[in-house]
């Protein structure tokens, strides 16, 4: 589970090298609960660059690979993610029970948290049509939590009572995609995920502090 202090997760979608990324993170490290990395880092600094970044920055790292392959591939990816020092991974719930059961078990053995994507911030109509099934599957498998979009507060309001308090709800789509800061948390999320609004700010620390202020008094 992601340790919660501020409720803010940074989506580090940048093609910077390890030193520039580490310097940026050091500037706001005390203000964020986790760093979400993904294809940008894999394709730019590669796995060993990710390992270096994880070692340099003492933070919870969440790999957003939206993993959804067949079981043995998913398991392999989770093992390698664990080797890199990453703490959690996001998986596609639509991969289905057969492709998720083994990987979630492996993740648990390794101490890697699995967060299941159950709705997209834009589109994703097949997801929304099968929300209950996918959330119940995650509960049955014992994942750590769910990705629910800040742009669809009604989805967050539906998922929270389905899972109770034992699962973390992480909400992307805040800021650049139109989600109002504090609104996802007001509707039942635990964390709001922000990328470009902070990454492109002329004063990222000030902007991060502004987001935290809004998250502290959640409203829509
Ligand atoms: O729009 P932003 O720059 O704040 O970035 C949002 C991040 O959240 C980005 O990394 C994207 O991959 C992720 N995300 C969504 O935006 C929407 C989803 O449904 C799931 C993840």
Short mmCIF file of N, CA and C in Angstrom, two decimals, residues 5 11 24 43 49 52 57 68 83 92 100 117 127 134 143 146 154 160 187 210 215-216:
data_model
loop_
_atom_site.label_atom_id
_atom_site.label_comp_id
_atom_site.label_asym_id
_atom_site.label_seq_id
_atom_site.Cartn_x
_atom_site.Cartn_y
_atom_site.Cartn_z
N UNK A 5 0.52 10.62 3.00
CA UNK A 5 0.79 11.83 3.79
C UNK A 5 0.01 13.01 3.20
N UNK A 11 2.75 12.05 -11.64
CA UNK A 11 2.94 11.25 -12.86
C UNK A 11 4.14 11.84 -13.59
N UNK A 24 14.57 17.10 -10.13
CA UNK A 24 13.18 17.58 -10.09
C UNK A 24 12.45 16.97 -8.90
N UNK A 43 11.34 3.86 -22.10
CA UNK A 43 11.82 4.08 -23.46
C UNK A 43 12.94 5.10 -23.54
N UNK A 49 18.32 2.68 -15.95
CA UNK A 49 18.14 4.09 -15.56
C UNK A 49 17.05 4.20 -14.51
N UNK A 52 18.46 3.18 -11.22
CA UNK A 52 19.30 4.27 -10.67
C UNK A 52 18.42 5.36 -10.06
N UNK A 57 16.21 8.32 -5.36
CA UNK A 57 15.07 9.04 -4.78
C UNK A 57 14.35 8.11 -3.81
N UNK A 68 -1.38 -5.99 -19.23
CA UNK A 68 -2.60 -6.76 -19.52
C UNK A 68 -2.36 -7.87 -20.52
N UNK A 83 12.74 -6.42 -9.43
CA UNK A 83 14.21 -6.33 -9.47
C UNK A 83 14.69 -4.89 -9.54
N UNK A 92 -4.26 -3.81 -16.24
CA UNK A 92 -5.58 -3.70 -16.86
C UNK A 92 -6.50 -4.78 -16.30
N UNK A 100 -4.84 -12.65 -14.65
CA UNK A 100 -4.49 -11.81 -13.50
C UNK A 100 -4.18 -12.64 -12.25
N UNK A 117 -6.68 -1.08 -13.04
CA UNK A 117 -7.39 -0.03 -13.78
C UNK A 117 -8.81 -0.51 -14.07
N UNK A 127 -14.92 -0.48 -20.40
CA UNK A 127 -14.61 -0.51 -18.98
C UNK A 127 -15.83 -0.13 -18.14
N UNK A 134 -15.34 -5.92 -12.92
CA UNK A 134 -13.90 -5.71 -12.79
C UNK A 134 -13.49 -5.37 -11.36
N UNK A 143 -6.20 -7.35 -4.72
CA UNK A 143 -5.26 -6.31 -5.14
C UNK A 143 -5.18 -5.23 -4.05
N UNK A 146 -7.39 0.41 -6.76
CA UNK A 146 -7.97 0.58 -8.10
C UNK A 146 -7.65 1.97 -8.65
N UNK A 154 -18.56 10.23 -10.69
CA UNK A 154 -19.63 9.25 -10.43
C UNK A 154 -19.10 7.83 -10.36
N UNK A 160 -16.17 3.26 -4.46
CA UNK A 160 -15.82 3.30 -3.02
C UNK A 160 -16.72 2.41 -2.17
N UNK A 187 -14.92 12.67 -3.54
CA UNK A 187 -15.84 11.61 -3.96
C UNK A 187 -15.41 10.22 -3.53
N UNK A 210 0.05 24.26 -4.09
CA UNK A 210 -1.34 24.69 -4.38
C UNK A 210 -2.26 23.48 -4.50
N UNK A 215 -6.39 19.69 -2.07
CA UNK A 215 -6.67 18.31 -1.68
C UNK A 215 -7.02 18.23 -0.19
N UNK A 216 -6.41 19.12 0.60
CA UNK A 216 -6.63 19.10 2.06
C UNK A 216 -8.08 19.46 2.43
#
